[in-house]
Amino acid sequence: MTRQPRIGLALSGGGFRATAFGLGAMRALHDRDLLRHVRVVSGISGGSLLTAMWAYGPEQFADFDHTVTKILRQGLQRELLKRTVSLSHAARTIRSAASWRSIATGRSFSRTESLVQAVMHRDFGQRLMNEVTHPNLDAIISATDLATANAVRFGSRVSSSSPYGRITDAVPVADAVAASAAFPALLPALVRNYTFEAFDTGIRTVQRLSMTDGGVYDNLGITPLLPGRSSKHTAHVYDLDYVIAVDSGRGRETAKPAQYLMNRLKQTLTISHGRVQDSGRSLLNVAAGNGLDGFVHVYLGMRDHLVRPLADLVPRDVARRCPTDFAAMSDAMFDAVTIRGEQLTRLVIARHAPNLR
């Protein structure tokens, strides 16, 4: 390339597995001096936590690395439990759940609010979405609105949701991360009222959003980075040369057909989620011939024989065992997931984007 590349970095969902795998990938990008070329970082769920810690955290990479390592090794589950079961919070939860008013308006306190407070307890979580640490960097953290089934994009430049327009309120980073990471099976939706300004008319309205995991809409986080998007329909349009997608998906596996209801539902949802994931990944190939110079897809679930020879490659079956919750990670699991992320990033760039520098 005759000029510096403009890179979009997508950090997928997947709980702490995604955070750790993304950290490994970012270590490799830092070593190749590519992070300074990232113009937009887009995070989903576990990737939103990593996005927030980088975009709104320390300026130096070593300090950022230390911050992420600490939170992964300590975990968040115990902290969330303590915050949720504290006397004041428990009382509020009981009153909220028992109130007839909550049927219409939603619970005023939940475990997801505990996650908001846990993130707010960290320096990066106390910032507003427009207070990015690094110059010339846009950050996007995405959630899903249950009412409209649309994405809610919290951004450093602009926050928006296509049915309503731009959000005019200041949005704390902690709220954006908690909304994006509210995995439906574990955390209730995060409810917030926002003032929106319509894209076409400029008319302002107040809308109540009930937000769940951004991965329900787009678990890879690549959608706002793709070329060909129209500013008539979205506030997130970026002119990029490359997209680097860090995908913490486990990869395909064969399972014994389930016989009972709950297991059948689980297998059905897993199949549907996998198909949606595959459709998202295919968009990268389409985009490479329609506006992008190229893309890099770093996939945790890539089969090992496809990335040989690497004598010390961390096996896929070791890294994919990492759970997607927010429990503290063991030294062995942390090393396995981060090192595999670093190894695959180096290899994929060397093979498929050797001129990216």
XYZ file of C-alpha atoms in Angstrom, residues 1-5 241 293 355 357:
9
model
C 0.000 0.000 0.000
C 1.195 3.488 -0.820
C -0.534 4.989 2.215
C -1.259 3.943 5.747
C -4.119 1.407 5.908
C -9.369 -0.494 3.705
C -8.748 -4.099 0.006
C 1.275 -6.393 2.854
C 1.691 -3.018 7.752
